[in-house]
mmCIF file of N, CA, C and O in Angstrom:
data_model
loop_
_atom_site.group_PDB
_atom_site.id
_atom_site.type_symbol
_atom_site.label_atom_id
_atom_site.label_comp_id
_atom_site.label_asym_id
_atom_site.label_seq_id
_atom_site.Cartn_x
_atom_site.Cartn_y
_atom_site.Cartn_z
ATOM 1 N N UNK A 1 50.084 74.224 123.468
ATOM 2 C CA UNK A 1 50.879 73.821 122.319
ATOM 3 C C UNK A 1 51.060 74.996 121.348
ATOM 4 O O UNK A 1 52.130 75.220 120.781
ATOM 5 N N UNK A 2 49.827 75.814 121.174
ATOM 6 C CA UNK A 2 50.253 76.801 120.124
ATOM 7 C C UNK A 2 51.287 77.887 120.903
ATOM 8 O O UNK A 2 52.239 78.345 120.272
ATOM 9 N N UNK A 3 51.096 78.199 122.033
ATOM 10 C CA UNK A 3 52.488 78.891 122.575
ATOM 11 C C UNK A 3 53.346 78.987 122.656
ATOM 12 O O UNK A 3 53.964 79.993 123.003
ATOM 13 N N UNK A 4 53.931 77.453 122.220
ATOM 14 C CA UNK A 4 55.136 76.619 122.558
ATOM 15 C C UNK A 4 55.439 77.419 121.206
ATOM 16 O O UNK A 4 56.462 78.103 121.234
ATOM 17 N N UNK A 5 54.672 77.425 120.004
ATOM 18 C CA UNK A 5 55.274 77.517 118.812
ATOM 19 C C UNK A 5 55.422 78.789 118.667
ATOM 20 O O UNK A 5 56.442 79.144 118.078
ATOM 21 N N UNK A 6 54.552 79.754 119.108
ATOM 22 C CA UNK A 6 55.172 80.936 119.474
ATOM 23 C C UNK A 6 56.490 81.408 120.042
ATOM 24 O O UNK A 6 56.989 82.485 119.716
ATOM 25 N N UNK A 7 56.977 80.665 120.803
ATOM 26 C CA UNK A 7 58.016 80.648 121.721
ATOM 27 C C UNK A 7 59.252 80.623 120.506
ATOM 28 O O UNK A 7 60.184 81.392 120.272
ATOM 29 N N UNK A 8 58.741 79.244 119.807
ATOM 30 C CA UNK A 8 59.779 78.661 118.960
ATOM 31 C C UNK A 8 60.355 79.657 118.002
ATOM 32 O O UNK A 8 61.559 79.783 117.779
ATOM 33 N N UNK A 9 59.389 80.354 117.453
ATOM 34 C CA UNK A 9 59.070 81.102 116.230
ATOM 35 C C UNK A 9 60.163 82.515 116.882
ATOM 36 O O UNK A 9 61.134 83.098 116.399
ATOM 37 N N UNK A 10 59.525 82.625 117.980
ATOM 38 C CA UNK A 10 60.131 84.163 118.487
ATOM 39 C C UNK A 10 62.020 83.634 119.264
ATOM 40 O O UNK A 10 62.649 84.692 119.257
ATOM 41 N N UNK A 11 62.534 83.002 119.581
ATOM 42 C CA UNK A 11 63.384 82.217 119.331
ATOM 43 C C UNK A 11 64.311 81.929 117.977
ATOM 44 O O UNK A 11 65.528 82.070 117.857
ATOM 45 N N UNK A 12 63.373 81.499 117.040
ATOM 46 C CA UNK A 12 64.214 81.447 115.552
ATOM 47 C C UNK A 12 64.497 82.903 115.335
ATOM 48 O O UNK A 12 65.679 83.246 115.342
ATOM 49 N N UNK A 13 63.615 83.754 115.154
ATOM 50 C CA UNK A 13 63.970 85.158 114.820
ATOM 51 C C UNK A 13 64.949 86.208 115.236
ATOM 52 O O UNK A 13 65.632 87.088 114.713
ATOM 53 N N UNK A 14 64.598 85.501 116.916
ATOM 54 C CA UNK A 14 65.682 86.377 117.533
ATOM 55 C C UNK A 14 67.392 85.806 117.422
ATOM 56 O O UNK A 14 68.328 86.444 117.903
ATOM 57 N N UNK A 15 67.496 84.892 116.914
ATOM 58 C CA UNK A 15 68.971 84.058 116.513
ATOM 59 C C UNK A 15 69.217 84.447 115.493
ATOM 60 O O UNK A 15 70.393 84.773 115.331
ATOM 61 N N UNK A 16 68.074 84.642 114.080
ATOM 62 C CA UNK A 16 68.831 84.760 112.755
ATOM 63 C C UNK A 16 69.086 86.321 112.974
ATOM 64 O O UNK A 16 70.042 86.832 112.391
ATOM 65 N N UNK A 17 68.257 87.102 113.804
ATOM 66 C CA UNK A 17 68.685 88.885 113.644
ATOM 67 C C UNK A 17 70.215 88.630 114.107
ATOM 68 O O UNK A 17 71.078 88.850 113.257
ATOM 69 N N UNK A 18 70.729 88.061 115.734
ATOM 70 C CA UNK A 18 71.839 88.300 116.247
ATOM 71 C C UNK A 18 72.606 88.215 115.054
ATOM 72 O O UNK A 18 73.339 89.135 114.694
ATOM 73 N N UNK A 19 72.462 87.078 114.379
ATOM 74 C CA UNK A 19 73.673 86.343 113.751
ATOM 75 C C UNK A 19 73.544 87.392 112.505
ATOM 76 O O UNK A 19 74.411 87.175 111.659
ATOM 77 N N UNK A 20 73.114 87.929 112.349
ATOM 78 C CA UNK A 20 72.875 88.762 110.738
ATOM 79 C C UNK A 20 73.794 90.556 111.251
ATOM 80 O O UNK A 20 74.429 91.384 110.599
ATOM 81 N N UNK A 21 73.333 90.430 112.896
ATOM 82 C CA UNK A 21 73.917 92.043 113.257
ATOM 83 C C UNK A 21 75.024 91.610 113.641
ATOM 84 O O UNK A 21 75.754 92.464 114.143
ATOM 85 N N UNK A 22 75.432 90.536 113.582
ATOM 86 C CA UNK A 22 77.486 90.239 114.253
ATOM 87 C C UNK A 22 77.917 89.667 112.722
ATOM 88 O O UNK A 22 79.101 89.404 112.512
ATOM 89 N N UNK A 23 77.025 89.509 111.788
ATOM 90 C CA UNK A 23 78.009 89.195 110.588
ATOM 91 C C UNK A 23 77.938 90.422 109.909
ATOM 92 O O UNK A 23 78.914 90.589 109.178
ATOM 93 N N UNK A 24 76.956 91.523 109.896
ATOM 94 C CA UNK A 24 77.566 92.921 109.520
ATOM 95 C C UNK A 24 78.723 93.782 110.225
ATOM 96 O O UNK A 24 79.574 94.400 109.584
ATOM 97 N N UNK A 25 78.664 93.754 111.286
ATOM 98 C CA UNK A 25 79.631 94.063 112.514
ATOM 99 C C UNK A 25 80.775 93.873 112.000
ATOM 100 O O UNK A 25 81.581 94.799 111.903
ATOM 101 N N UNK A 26 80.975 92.936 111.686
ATOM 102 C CA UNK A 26 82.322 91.631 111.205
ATOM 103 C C UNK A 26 82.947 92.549 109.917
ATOM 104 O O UNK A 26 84.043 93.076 109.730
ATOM 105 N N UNK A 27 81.907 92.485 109.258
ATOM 106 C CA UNK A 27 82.203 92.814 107.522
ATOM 107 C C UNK A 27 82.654 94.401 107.642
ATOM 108 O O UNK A 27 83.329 94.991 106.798
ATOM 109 N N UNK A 28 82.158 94.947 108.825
ATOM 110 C CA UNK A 28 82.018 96.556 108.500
ATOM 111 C C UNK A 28 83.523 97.369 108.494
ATOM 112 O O UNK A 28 84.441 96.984 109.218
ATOM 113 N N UNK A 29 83.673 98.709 107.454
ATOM 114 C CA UNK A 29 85.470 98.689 107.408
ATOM 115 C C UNK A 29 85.802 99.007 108.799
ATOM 116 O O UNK A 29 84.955 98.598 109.593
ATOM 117 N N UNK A 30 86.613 99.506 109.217
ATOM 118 C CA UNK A 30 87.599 100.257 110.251
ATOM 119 C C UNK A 30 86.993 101.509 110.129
ATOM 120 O O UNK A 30 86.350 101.870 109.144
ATOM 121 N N UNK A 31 87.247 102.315 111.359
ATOM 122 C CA UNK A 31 87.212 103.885 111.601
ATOM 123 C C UNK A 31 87.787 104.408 110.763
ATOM 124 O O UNK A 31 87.351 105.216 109.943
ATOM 125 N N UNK A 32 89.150 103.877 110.917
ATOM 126 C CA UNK A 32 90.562 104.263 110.226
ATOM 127 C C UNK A 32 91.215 103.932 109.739
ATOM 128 O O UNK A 32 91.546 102.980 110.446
ATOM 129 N N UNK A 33 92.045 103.901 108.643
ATOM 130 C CA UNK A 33 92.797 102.956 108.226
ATOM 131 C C UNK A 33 94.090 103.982 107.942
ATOM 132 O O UNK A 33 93.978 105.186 107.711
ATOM 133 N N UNK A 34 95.225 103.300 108.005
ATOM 134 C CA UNK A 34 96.210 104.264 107.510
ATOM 135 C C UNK A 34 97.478 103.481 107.100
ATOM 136 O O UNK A 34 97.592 102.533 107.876
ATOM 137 N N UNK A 35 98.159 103.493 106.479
ATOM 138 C CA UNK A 35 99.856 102.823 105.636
ATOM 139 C C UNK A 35 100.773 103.357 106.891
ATOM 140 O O UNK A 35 100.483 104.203 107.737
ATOM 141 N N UNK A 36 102.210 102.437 106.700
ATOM 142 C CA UNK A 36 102.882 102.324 107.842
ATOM 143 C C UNK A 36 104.274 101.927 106.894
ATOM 144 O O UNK A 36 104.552 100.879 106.311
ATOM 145 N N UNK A 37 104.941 103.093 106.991
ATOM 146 C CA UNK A 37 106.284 103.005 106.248
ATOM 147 C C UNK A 37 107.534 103.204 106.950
ATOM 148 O O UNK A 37 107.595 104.295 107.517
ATOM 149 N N UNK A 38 108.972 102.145 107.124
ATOM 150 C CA UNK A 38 109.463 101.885 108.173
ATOM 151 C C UNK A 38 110.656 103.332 107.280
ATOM 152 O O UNK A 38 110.772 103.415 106.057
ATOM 153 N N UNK A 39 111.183 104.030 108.025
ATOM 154 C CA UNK A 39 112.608 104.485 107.379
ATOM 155 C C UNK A 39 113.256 104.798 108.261
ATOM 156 O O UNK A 39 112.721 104.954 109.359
ATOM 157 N N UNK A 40 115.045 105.061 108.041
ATOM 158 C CA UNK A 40 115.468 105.114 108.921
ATOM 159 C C UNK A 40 116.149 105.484 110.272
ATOM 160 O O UNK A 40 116.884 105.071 111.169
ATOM 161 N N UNK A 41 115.385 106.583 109.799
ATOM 162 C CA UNK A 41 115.303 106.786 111.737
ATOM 163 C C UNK A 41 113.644 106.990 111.970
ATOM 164 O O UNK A 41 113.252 107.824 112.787
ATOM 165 N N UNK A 42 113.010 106.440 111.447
ATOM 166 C CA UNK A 42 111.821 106.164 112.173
ATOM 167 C C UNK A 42 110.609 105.634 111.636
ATOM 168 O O UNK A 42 110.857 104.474 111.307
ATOM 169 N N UNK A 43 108.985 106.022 111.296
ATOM 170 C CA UNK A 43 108.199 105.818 110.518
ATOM 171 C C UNK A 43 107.270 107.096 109.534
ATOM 172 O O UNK A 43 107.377 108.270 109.889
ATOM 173 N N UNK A 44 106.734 106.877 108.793
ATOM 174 C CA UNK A 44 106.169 107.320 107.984
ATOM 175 C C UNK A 44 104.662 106.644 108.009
ATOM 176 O O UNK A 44 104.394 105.451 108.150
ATOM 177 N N UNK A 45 103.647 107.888 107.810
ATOM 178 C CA UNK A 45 102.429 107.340 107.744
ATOM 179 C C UNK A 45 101.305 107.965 107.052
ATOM 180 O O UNK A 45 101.058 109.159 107.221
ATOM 181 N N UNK A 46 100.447 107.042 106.098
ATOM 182 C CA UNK A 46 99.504 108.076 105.100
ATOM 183 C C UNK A 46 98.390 107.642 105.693
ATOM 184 O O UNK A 46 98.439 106.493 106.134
ATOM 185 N N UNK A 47 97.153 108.394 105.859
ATOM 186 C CA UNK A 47 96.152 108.142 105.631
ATOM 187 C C UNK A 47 95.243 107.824 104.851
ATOM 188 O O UNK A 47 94.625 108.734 104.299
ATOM 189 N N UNK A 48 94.884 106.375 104.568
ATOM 190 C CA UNK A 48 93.659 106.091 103.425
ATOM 191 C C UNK A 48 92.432 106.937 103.870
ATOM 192 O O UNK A 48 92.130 107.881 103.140
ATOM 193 N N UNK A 49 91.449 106.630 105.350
ATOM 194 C CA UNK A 49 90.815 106.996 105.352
ATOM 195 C C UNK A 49 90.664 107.322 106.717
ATOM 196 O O UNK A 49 91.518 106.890 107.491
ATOM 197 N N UNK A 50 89.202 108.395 107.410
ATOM 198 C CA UNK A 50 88.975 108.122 108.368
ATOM 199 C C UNK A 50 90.040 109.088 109.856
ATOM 200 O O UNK A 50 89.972 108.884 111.068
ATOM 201 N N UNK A 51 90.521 109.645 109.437
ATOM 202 C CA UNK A 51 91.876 110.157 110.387
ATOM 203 C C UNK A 51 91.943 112.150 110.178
ATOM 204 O O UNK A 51 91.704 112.646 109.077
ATOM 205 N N UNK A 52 92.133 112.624 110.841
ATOM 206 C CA UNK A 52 91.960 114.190 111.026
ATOM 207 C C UNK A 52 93.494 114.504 109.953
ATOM 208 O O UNK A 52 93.682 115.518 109.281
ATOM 209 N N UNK A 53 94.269 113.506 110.053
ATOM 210 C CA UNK A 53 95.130 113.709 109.300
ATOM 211 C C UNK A 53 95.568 113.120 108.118
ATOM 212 O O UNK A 53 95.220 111.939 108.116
ATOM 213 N N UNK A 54 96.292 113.482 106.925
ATOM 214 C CA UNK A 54 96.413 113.015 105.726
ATOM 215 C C UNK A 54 98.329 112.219 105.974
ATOM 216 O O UNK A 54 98.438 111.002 105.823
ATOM 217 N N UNK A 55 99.320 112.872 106.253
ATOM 218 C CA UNK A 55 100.467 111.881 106.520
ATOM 219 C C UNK A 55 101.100 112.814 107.616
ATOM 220 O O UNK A 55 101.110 114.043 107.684
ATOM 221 N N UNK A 56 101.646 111.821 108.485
ATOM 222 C CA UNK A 56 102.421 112.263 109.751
ATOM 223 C C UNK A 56 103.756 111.263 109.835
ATOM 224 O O UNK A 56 103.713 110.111 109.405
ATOM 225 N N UNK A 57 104.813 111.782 110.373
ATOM 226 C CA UNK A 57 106.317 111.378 110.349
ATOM 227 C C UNK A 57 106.729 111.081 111.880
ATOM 228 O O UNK A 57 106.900 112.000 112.681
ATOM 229 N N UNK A 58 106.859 109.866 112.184
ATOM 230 C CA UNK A 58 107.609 109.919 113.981
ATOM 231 C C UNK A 58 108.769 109.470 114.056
ATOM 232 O O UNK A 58 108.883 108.285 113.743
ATOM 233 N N UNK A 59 110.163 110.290 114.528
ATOM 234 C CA UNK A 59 111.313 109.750 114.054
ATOM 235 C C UNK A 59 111.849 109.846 115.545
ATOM 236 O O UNK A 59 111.558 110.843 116.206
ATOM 237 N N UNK A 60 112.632 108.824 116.097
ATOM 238 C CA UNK A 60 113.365 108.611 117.728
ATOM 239 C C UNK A 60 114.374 109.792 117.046
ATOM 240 O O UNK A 60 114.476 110.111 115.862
ATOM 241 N N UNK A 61 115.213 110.419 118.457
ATOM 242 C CA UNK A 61 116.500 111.481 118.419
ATOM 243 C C UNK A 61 117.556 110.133 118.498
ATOM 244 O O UNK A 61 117.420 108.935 118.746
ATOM 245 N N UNK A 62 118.827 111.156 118.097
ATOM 246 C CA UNK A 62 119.676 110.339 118.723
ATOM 247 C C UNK A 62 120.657 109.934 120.031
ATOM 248 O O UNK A 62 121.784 109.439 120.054
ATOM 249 N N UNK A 63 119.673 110.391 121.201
ATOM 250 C CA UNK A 63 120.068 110.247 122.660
ATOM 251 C C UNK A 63 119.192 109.093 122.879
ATOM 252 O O UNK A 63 119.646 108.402 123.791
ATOM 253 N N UNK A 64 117.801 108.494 122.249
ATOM 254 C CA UNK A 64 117.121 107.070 122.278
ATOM 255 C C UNK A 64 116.705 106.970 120.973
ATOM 256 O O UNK A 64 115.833 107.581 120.355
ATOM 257 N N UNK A 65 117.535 106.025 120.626
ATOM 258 C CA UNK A 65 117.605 105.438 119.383
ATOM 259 C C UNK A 65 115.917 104.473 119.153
ATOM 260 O O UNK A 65 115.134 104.235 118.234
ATOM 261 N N UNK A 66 116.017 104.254 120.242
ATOM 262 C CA UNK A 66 114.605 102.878 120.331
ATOM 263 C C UNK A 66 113.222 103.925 121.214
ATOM 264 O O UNK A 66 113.137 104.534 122.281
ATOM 265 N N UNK A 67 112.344 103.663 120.055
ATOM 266 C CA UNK A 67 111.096 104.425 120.503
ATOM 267 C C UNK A 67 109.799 103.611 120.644
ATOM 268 O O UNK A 67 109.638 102.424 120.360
ATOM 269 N N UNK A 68 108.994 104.400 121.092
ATOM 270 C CA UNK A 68 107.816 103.658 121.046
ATOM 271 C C UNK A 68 106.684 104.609 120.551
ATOM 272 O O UNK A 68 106.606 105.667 121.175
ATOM 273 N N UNK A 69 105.700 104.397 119.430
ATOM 274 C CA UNK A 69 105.147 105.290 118.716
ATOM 275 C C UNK A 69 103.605 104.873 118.864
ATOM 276 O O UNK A 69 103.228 103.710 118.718
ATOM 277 N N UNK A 70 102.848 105.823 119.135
ATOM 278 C CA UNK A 70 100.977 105.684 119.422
ATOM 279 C C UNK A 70 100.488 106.399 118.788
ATOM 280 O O UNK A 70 100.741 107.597 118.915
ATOM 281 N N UNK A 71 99.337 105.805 117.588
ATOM 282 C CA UNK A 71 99.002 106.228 116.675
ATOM 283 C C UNK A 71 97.524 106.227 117.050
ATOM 284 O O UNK A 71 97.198 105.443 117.940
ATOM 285 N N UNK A 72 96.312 107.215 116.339
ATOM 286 C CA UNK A 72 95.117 106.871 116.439
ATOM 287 C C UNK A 72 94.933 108.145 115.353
ATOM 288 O O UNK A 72 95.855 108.785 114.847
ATOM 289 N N UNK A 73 93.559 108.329 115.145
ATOM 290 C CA UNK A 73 92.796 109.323 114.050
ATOM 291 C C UNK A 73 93.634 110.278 114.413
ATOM 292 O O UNK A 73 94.282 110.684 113.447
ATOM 293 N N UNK A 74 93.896 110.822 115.444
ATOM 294 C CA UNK A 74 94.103 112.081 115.160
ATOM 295 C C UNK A 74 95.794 112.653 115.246
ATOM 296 O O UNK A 74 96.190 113.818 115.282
ATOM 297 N N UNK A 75 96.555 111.425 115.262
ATOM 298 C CA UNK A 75 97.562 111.559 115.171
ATOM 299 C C UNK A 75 98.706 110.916 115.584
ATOM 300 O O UNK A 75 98.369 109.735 115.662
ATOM 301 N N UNK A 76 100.593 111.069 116.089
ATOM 302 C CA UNK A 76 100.978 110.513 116.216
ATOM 303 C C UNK A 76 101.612 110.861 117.737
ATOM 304 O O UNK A 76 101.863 112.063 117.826
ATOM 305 N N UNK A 77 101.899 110.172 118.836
ATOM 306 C CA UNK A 77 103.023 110.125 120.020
ATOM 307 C C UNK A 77 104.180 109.894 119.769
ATOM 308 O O UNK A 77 104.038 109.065 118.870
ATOM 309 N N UNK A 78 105.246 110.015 119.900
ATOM 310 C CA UNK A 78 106.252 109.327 120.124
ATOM 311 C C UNK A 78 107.361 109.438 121.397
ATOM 312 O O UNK A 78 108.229 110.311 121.375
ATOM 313 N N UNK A 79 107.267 108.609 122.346
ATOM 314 C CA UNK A 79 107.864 107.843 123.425
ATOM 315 C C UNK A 79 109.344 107.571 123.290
ATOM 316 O O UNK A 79 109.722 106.868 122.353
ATOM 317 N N UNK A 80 110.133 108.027 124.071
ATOM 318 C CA UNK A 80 111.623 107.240 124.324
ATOM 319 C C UNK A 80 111.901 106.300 124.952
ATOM 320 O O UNK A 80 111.678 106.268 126.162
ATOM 321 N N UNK A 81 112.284 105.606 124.502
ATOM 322 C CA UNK A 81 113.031 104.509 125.703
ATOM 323 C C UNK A 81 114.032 105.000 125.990
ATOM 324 O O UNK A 81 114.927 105.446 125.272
ATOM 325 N N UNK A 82 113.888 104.914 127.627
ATOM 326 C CA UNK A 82 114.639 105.751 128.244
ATOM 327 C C UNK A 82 115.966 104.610 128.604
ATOM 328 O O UNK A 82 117.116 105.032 128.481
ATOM 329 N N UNK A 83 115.728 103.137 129.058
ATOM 330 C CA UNK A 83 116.115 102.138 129.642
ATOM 331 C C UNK A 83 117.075 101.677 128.387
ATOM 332 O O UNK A 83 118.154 101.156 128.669
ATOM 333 N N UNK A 84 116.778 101.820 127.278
ATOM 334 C CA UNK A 84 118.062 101.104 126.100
ATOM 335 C C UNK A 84 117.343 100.273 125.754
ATOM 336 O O UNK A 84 116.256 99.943 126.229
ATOM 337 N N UNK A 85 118.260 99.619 124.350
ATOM 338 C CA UNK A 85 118.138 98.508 124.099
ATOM 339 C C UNK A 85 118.187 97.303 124.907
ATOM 340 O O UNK A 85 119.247 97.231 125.528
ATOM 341 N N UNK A 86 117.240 96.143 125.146
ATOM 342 C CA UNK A 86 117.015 94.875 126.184
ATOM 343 C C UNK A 86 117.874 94.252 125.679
ATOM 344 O O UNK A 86 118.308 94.562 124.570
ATOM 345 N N UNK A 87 118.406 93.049 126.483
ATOM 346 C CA UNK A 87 119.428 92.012 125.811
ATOM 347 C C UNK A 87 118.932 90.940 126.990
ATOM 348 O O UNK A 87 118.980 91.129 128.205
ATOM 349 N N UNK A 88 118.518 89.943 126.396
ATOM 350 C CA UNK A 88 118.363 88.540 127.194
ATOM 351 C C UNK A 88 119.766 87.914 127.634
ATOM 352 O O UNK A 88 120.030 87.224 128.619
ATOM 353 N N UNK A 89 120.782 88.481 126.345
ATOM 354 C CA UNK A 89 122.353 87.669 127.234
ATOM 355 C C UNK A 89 122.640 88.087 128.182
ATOM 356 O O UNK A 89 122.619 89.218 128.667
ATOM 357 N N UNK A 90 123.118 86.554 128.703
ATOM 358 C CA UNK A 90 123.532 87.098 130.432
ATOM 359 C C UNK A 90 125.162 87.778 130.203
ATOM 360 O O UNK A 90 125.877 87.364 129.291
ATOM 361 N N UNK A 91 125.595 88.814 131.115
ATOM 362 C CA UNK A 91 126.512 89.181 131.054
ATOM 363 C C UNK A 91 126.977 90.695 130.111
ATOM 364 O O UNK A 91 127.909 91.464 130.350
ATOM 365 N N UNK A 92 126.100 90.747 129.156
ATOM 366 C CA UNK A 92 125.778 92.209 128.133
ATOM 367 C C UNK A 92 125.557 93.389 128.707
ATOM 368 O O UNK A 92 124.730 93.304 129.614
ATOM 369 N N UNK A 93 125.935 94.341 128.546
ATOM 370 C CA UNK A 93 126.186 95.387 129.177
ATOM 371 C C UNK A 93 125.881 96.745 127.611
ATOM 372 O O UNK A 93 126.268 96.609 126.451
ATOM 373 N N UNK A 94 125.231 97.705 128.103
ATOM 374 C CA UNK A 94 124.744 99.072 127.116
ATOM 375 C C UNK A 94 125.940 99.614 126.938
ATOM 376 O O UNK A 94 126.787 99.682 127.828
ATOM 377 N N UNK A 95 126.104 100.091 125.620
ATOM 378 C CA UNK A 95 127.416 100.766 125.248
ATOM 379 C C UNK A 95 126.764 102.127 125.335
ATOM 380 O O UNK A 95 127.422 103.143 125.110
#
């Protein structure tokens, strides 16, 4: 019987630590954080915190208007779509 309560005891403890190290986890900021400004021909971006860089600019050319842009700490990609603008209508055709 006194083992059992050992058991119990070592059991309670080990639940309130998990739950105490996944609710700091939870709370804790980001690596990185950074602002995301649309203009027009492309984006704009500052760094609050956390990032090798302070603001970086990714703007599509105008042979692909539609881009695709990958951001992380240390900076920015930017991707063409090569394929165009998508159109779900049937019958639409790329100018």
């Amino acid at each position: 019987m006194r083992n059992a309560r050992w058991v119990v005891l070592a059991v309670a403890l080990l639940t309130v630590a998990a739950a105490v190290a996944l609710a700091e986890r939870a709370l804790s900021p980001p690596k990185y954080k950074f602002e995301i400004v649309r203009t027009p021909s492309g984006i704009e971006l500052e760094c609050q915190h956390g990032c090798y860089w302070k603001s970086l600019v990714g703007n599509c050319d105008d042979e692909f208007p539609n881009c695709t842009y990958v951001i992380d700490d240390r900076g920015i990609r930017v991707f063409p779509d090569t394929e165009g603008p998508k159109s779900s209508e049937p019958g639409s055709s790329r100018e």
